[in-house]
mmCIF file of C-alpha atoms in Angstrom:
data_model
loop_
_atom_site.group_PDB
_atom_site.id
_atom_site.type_symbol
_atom_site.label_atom_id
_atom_site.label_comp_id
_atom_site.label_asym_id
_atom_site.label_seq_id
_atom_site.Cartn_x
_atom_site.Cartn_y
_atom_site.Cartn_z
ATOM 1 C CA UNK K 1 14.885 -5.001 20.089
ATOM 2 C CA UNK K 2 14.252 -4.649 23.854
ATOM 3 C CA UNK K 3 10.928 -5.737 25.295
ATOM 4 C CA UNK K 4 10.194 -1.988 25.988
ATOM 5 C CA UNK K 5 9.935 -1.390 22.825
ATOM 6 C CA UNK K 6 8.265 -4.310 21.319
ATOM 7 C CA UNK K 7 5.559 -3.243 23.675
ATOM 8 C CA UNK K 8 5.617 -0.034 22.180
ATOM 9 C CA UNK K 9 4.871 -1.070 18.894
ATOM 10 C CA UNK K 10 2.478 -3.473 19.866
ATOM 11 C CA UNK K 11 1.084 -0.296 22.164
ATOM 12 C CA UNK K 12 1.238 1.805 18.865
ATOM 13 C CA UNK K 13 -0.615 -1.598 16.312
ATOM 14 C CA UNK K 14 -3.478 -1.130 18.605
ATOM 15 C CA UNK K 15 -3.660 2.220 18.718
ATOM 16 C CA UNK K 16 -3.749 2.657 15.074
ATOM 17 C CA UNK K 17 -6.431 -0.410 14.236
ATOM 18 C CA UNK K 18 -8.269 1.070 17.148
ATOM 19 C CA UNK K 19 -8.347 4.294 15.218
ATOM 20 C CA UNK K 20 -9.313 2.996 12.035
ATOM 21 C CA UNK K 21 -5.960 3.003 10.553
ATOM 22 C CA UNK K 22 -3.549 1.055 8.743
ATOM 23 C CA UNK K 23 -0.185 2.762 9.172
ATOM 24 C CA UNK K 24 3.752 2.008 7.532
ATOM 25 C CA UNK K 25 6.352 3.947 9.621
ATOM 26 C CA UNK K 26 9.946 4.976 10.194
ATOM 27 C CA UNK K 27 11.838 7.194 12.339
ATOM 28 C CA UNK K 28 15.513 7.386 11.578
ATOM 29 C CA UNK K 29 18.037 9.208 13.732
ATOM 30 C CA UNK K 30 19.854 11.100 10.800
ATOM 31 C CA UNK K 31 23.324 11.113 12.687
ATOM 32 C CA UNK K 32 23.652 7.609 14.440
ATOM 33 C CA UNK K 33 21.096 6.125 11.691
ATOM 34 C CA UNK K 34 19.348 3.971 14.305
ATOM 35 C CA UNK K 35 15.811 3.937 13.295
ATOM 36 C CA UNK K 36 12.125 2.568 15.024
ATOM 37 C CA UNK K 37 9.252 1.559 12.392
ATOM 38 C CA UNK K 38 5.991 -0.166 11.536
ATOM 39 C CA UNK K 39 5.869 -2.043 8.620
ATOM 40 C CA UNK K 40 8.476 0.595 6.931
ATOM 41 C CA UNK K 41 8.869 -1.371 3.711
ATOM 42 C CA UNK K 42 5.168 -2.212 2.813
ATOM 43 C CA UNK K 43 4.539 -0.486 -0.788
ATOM 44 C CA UNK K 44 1.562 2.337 -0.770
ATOM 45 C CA UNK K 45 0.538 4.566 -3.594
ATOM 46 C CA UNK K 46 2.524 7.926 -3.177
ATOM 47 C CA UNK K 47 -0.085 10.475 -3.557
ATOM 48 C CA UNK K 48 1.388 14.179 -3.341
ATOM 49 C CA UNK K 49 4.584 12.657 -1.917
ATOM 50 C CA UNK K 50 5.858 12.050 -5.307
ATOM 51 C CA UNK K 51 6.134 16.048 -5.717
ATOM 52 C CA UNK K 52 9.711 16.315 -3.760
ATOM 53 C CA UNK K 53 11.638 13.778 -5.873
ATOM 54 C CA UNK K 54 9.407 15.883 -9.257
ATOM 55 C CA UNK K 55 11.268 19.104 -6.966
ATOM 56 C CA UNK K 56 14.763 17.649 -7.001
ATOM 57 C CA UNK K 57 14.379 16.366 -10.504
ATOM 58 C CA UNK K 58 13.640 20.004 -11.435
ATOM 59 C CA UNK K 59 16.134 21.342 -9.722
ATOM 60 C CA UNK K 60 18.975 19.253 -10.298
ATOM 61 C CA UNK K 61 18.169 19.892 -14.296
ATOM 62 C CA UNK K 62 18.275 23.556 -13.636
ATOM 63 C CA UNK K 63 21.774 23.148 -11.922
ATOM 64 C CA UNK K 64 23.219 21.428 -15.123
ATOM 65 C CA UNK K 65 21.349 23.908 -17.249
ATOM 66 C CA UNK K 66 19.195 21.742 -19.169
ATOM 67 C CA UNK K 67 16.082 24.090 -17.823
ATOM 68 C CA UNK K 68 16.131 28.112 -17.267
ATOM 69 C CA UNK K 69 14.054 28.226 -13.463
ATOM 70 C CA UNK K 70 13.536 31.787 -14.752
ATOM 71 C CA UNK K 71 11.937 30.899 -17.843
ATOM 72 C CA UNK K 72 7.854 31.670 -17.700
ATOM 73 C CA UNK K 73 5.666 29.866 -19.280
ATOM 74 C CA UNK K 74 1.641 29.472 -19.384
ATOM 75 C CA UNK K 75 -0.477 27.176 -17.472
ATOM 76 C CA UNK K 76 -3.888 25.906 -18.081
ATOM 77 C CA UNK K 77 -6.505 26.915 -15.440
ATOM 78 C CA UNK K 78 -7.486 23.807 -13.626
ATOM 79 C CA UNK K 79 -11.380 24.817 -12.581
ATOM 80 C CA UNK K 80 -11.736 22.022 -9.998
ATOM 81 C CA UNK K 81 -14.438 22.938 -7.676
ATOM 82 C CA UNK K 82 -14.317 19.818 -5.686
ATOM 83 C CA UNK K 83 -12.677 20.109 -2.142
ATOM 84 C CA UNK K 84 -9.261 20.020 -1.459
ATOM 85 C CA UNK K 85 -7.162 21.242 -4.885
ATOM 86 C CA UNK K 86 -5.355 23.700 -4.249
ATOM 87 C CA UNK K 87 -3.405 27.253 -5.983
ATOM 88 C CA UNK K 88 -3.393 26.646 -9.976
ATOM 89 C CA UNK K 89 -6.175 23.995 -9.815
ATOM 90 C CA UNK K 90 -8.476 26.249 -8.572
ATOM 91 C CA UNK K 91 -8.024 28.889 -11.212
ATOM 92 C CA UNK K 92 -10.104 30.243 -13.568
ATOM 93 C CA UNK K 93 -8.417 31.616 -16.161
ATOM 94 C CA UNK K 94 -4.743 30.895 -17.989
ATOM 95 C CA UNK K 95 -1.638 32.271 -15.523
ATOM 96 C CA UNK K 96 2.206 32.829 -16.945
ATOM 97 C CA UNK K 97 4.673 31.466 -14.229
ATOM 98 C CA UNK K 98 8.852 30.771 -13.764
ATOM 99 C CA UNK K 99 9.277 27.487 -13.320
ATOM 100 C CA UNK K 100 11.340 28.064 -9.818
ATOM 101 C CA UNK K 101 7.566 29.568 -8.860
ATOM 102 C CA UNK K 102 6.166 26.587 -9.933
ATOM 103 C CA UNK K 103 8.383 24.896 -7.750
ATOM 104 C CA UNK K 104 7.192 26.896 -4.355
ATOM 105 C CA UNK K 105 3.655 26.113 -5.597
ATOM 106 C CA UNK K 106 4.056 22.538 -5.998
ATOM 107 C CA UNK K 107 5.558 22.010 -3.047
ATOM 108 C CA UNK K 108 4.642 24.193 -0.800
ATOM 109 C CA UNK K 109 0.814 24.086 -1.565
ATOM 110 C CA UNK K 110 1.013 20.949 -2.987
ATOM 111 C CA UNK K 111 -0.769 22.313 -6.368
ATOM 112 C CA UNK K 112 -0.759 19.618 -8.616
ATOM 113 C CA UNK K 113 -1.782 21.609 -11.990
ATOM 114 C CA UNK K 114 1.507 23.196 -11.284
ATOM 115 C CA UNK K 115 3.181 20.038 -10.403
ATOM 116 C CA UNK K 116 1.706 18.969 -14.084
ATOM 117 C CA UNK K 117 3.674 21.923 -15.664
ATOM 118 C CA UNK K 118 6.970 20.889 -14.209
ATOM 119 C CA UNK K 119 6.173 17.164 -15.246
ATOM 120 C CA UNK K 120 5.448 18.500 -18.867
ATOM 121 C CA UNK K 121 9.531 19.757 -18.620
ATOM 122 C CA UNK K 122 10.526 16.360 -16.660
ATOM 123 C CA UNK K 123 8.572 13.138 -17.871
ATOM 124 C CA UNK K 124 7.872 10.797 -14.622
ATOM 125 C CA UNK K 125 10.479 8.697 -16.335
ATOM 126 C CA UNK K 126 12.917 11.100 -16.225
ATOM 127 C CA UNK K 127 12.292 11.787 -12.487
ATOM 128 C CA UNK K 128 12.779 8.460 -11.408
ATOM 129 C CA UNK K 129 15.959 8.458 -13.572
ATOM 130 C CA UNK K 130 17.523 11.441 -11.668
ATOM 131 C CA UNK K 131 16.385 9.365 -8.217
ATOM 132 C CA UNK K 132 18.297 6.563 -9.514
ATOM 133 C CA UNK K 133 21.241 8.747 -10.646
ATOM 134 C CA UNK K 134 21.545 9.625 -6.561
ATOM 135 C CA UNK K 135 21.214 5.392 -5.771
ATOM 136 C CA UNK K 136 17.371 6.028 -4.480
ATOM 137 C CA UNK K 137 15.247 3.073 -5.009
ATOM 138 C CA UNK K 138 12.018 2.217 -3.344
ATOM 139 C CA UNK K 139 9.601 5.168 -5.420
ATOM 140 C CA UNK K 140 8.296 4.611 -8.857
ATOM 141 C CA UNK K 141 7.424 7.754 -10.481
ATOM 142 C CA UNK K 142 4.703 6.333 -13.420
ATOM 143 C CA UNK K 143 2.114 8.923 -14.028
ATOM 144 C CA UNK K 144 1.377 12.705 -13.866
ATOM 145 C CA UNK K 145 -0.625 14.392 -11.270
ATOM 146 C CA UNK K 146 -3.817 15.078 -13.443
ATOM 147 C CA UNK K 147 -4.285 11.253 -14.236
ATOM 148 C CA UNK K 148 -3.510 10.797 -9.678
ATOM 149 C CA UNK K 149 -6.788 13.528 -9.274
ATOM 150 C CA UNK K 150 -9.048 11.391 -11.621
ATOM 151 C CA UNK K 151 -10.795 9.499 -8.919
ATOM 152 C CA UNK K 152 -14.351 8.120 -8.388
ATOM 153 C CA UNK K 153 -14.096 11.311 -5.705
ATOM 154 C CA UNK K 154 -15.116 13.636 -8.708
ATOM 155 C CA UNK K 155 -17.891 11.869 -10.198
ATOM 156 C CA UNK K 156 -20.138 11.688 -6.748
ATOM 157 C CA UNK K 157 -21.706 14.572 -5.753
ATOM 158 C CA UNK K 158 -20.483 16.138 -2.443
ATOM 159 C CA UNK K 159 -22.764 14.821 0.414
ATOM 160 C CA UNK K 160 -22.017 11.453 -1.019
ATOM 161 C CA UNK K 161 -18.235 11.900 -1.013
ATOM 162 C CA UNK K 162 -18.326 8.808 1.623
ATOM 163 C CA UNK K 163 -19.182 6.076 -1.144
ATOM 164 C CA UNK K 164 -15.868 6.800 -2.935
ATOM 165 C CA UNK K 165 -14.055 6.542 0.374
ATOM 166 C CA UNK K 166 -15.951 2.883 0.786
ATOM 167 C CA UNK K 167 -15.221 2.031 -2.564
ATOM 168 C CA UNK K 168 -11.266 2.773 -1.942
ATOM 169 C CA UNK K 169 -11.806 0.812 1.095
ATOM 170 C CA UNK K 170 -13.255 -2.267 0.098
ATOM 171 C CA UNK K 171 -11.829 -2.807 -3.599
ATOM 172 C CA UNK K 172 -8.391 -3.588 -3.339
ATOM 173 C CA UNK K 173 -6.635 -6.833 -3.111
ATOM 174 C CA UNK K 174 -4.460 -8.947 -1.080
ATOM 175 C CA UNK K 175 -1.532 -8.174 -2.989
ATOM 176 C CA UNK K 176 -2.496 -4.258 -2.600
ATOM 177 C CA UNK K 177 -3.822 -4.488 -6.753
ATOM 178 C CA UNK K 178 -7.173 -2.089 -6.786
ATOM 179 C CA UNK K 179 -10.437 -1.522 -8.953
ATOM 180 C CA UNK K 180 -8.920 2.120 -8.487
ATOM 181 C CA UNK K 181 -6.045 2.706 -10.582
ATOM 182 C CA UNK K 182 -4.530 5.266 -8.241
ATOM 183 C CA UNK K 183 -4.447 2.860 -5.482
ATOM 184 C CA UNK K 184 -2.963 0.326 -7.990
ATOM 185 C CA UNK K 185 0.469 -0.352 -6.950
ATOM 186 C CA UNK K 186 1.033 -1.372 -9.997
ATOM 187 C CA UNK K 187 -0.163 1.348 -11.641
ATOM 188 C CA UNK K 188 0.255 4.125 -8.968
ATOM 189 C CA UNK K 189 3.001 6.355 -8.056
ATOM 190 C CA UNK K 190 3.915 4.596 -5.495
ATOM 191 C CA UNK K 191 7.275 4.355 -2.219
ATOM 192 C CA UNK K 192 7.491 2.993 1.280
ATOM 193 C CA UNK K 193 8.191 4.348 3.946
ATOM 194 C CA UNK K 194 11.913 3.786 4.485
ATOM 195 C CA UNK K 195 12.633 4.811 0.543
ATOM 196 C CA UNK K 196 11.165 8.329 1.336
ATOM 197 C CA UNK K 197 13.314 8.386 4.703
ATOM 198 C CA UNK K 198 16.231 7.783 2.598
ATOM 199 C CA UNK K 199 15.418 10.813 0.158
ATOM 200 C CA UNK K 200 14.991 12.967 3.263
ATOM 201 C CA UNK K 201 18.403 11.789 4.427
ATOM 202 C CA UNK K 202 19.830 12.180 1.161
ATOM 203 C CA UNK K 203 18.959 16.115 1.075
ATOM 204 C CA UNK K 204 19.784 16.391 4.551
ATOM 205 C CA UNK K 205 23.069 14.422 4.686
ATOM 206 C CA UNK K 206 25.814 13.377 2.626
ATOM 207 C CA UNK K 207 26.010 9.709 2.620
ATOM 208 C CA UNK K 208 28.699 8.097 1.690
ATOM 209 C CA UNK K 209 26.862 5.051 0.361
ATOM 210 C CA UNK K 210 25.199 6.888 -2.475
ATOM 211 C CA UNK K 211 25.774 9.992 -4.945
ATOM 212 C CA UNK K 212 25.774 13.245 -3.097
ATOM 213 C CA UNK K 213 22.813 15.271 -4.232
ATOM 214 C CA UNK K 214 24.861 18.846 -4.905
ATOM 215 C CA UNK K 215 24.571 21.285 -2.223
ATOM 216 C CA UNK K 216 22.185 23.926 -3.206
ATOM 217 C CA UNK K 217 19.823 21.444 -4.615
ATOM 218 C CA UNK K 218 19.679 19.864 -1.789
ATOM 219 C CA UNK K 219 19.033 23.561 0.291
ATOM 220 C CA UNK K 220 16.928 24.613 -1.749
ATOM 221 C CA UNK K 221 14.796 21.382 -1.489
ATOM 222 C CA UNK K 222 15.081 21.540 2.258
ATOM 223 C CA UNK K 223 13.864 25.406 1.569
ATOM 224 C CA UNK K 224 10.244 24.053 -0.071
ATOM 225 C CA UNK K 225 9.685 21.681 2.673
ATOM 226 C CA UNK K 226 9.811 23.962 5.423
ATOM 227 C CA UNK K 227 7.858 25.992 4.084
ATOM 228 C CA UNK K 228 5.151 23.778 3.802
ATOM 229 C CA UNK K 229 1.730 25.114 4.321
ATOM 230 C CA UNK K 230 -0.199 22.239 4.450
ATOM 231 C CA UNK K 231 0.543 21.464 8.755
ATOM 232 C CA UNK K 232 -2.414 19.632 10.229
ATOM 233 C CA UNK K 233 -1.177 16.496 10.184
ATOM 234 C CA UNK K 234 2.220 15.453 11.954
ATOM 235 C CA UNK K 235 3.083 19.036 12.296
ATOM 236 C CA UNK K 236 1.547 19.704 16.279
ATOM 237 C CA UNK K 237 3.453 17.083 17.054
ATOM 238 C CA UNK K 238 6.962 18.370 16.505
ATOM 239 C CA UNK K 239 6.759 22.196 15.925
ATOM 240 C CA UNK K 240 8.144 24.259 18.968
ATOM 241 C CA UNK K 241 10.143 27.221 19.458
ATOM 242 C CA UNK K 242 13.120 24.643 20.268
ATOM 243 C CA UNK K 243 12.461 22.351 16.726
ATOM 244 C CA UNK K 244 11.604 23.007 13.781
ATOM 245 C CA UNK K 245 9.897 20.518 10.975
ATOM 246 C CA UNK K 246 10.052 20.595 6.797
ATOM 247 C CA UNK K 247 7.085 18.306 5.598
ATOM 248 C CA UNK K 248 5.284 17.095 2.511
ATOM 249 C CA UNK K 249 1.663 15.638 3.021
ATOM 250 C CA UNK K 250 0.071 13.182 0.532
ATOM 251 C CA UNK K 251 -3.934 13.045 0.347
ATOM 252 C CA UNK K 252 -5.938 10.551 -1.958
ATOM 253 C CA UNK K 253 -8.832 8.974 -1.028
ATOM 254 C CA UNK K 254 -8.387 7.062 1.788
ATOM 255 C CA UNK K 255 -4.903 7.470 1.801
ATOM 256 C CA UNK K 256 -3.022 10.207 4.174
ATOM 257 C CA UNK K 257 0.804 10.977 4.683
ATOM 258 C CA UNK K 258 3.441 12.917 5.715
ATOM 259 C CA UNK K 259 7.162 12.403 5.353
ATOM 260 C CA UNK K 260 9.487 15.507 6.977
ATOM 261 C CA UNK K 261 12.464 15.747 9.297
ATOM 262 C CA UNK K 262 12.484 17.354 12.449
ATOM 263 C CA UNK K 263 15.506 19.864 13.453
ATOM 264 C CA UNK K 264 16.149 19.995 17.267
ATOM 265 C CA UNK K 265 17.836 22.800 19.172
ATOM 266 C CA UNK K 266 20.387 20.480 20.492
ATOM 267 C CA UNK K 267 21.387 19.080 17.556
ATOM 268 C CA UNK K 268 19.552 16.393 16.776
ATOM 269 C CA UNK K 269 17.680 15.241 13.527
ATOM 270 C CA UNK K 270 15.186 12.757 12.837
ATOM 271 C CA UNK K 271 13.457 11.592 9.652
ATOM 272 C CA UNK K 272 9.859 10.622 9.799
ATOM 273 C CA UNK K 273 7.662 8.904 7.773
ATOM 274 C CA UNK K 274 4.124 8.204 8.082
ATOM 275 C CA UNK K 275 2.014 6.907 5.561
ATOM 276 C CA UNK K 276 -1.363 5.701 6.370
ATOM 277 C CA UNK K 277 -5.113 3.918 4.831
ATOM 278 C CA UNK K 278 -7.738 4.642 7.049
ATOM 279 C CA UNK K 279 -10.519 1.781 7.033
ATOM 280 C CA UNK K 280 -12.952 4.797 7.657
ATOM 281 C CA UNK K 281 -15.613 5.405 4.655
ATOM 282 C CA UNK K 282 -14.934 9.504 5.537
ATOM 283 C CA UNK K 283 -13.404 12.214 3.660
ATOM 284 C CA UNK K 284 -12.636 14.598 6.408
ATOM 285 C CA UNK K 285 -11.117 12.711 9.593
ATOM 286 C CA UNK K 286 -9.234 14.822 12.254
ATOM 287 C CA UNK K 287 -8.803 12.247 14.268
ATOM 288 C CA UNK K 288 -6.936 10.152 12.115
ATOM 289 C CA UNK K 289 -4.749 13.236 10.962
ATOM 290 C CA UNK K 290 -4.110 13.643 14.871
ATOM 291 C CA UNK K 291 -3.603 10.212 15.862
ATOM 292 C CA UNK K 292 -0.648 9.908 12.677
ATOM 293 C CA UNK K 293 1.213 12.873 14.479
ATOM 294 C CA UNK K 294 0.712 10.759 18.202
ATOM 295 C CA UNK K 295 2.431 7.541 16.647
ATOM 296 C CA UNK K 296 5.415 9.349 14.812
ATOM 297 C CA UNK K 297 5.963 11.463 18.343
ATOM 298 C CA UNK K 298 5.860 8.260 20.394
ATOM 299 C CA UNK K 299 8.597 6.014 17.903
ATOM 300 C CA UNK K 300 10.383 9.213 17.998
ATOM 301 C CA UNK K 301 10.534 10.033 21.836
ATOM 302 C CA UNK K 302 11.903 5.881 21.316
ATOM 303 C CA UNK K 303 14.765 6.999 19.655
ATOM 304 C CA UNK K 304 15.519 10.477 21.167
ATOM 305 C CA UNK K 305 15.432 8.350 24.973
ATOM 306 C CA UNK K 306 18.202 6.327 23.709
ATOM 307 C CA UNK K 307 20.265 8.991 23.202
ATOM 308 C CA UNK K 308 20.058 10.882 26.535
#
């Protein structure tokens, strides 16, 4: 590591404890594989991240025809009125859906009572099984998304949404164990940093250390992610008419990520990672969203100068 860069990070430390932050990230040049990170391989809950491996799992069973993506079936109305749910968890009443739509909802929107009907066809277990099949390691896949949205968020009323951001805050442990089972590593769905850069290389490359995830799985994976509505976060940072960027945010709590790849016009193809606790008793926090994308852009614009 050069001293330019270690003053970089140390630049980028700051900047994030500064911010009220806590951040684990990795940028990984998808054709050389030299990569720039912050603590890469510390273990966080997963939050909404664990819906693209539930996507691939679902996919890759359709391929061998163990599921029908065309087959409809009925899902409960979720009724949340809390902020933030969205799609299916919002609704009021029963809805009949394929299972491929289910896919575009859970990804795309991140609507976990959908994400809940897919897990109904593929147990957690099962998911982590198919990530294991491809030689993915670093994500446990324990529990469904229903038992993830049972949080102490739900039981205060809304102007007092801060005191189960504190309690997040202040109740885990030195070994990351929590009083809140979601943020329970133990307990949690949970991946680092690097593990969910490896997934992203796995659907966008063909490594030849690990099972190749088939083709159109992988495309159609690819597909969800870049059409990703949710784009507050890391998304300013690398959209442009000359680059594109497939995402998935995870929000819980305190917790905020995004893992995605960004496409360049000249060829080139990063993976990025960003997963983040803010130390910030606040449910809505642009800042923090914003200062996520700065970090990423700046360990990126690290690797993409070493390559001019």
């Amino acid at each position: 590591m050069t001293t330019g860069t270690e003053r970089l990070l140390g630049e980028l430390r700051r900047a994030l404890h500064d911010g009220g932050l806590y951040g684990s990230f990795l940028v990984r040049d998808l054709e050389t594989g030299d990569e720039i990170g912050i603590d890469p391989d510390t273990e966080l809950p997963a939050a909404s991240l664990v819906k693209i491996p539930l996507a691939l799992a679902t996919l890759e069973r359709i391929r061998r025809g163990e599921l029908d993506g065309a087959k409809v079936i009925e899902v409960a109305p979720g009724r949340v009125t809390t902020p933030g749910p969205t799609g299916l968890s919002r609704f009021r009443h029963a809805a009949h859906i394929a299972v491929e739509d289910l896919l575009y909802l859970s990804t795309c929107i991140s609507d976990s009572n959908a994400a809940d009907a897919l897990f109904e066809l593929t147990p957690p277990t099962q998911v982590g099984a198919v990530l294991h099949e491809f030689g993915l390691r670093g994500i446990a896949v324990r529990h469904t998304m229903g038992e993830l949205m049972d949080t102490p968020v739900e039981r205060f009323d809304p102007a007092d949404v801060h005191l189960a951001h504190a309690l997040a805050i202040d109740a885990g442990t030195p070994g990351r164990g929590h009083r809140v089972p979601q943020l329970d590593i133990s307990r949690a769905n949970t991946g680092t940093a690097r593990a969910f850069v490896d997934l992203l290389q796995a659907l966008w490359t063909e490594g030849a250390e690990r099972p190749a995830i088939h083709p159109e799985v992988a495309a159609q994976v690819r597909g969800f992610l870049a059409n990703n509505l949710l784009r507050n976060r890391l998304a300013p940072d690398f959209e442009s008419d000359a680059s594109t960027w497939s995402s998935k945010t995870g929000t819980l709590l305190n917790l905020r990520h995004e893992v995605g790849v960004v496409e360049h016009a000249d060829g080139q193809t990063y993976a990025i990672a960003a997963l983040t606790e803010s130390q910030v008793a606040a449910g809505r926090q642009p800042g923090a969203d914003a200062l996520m994308g700065q970090v990423a852009r700046r360990l990126r614009d690290e690797l993409r100068s070493r390559w001019v």
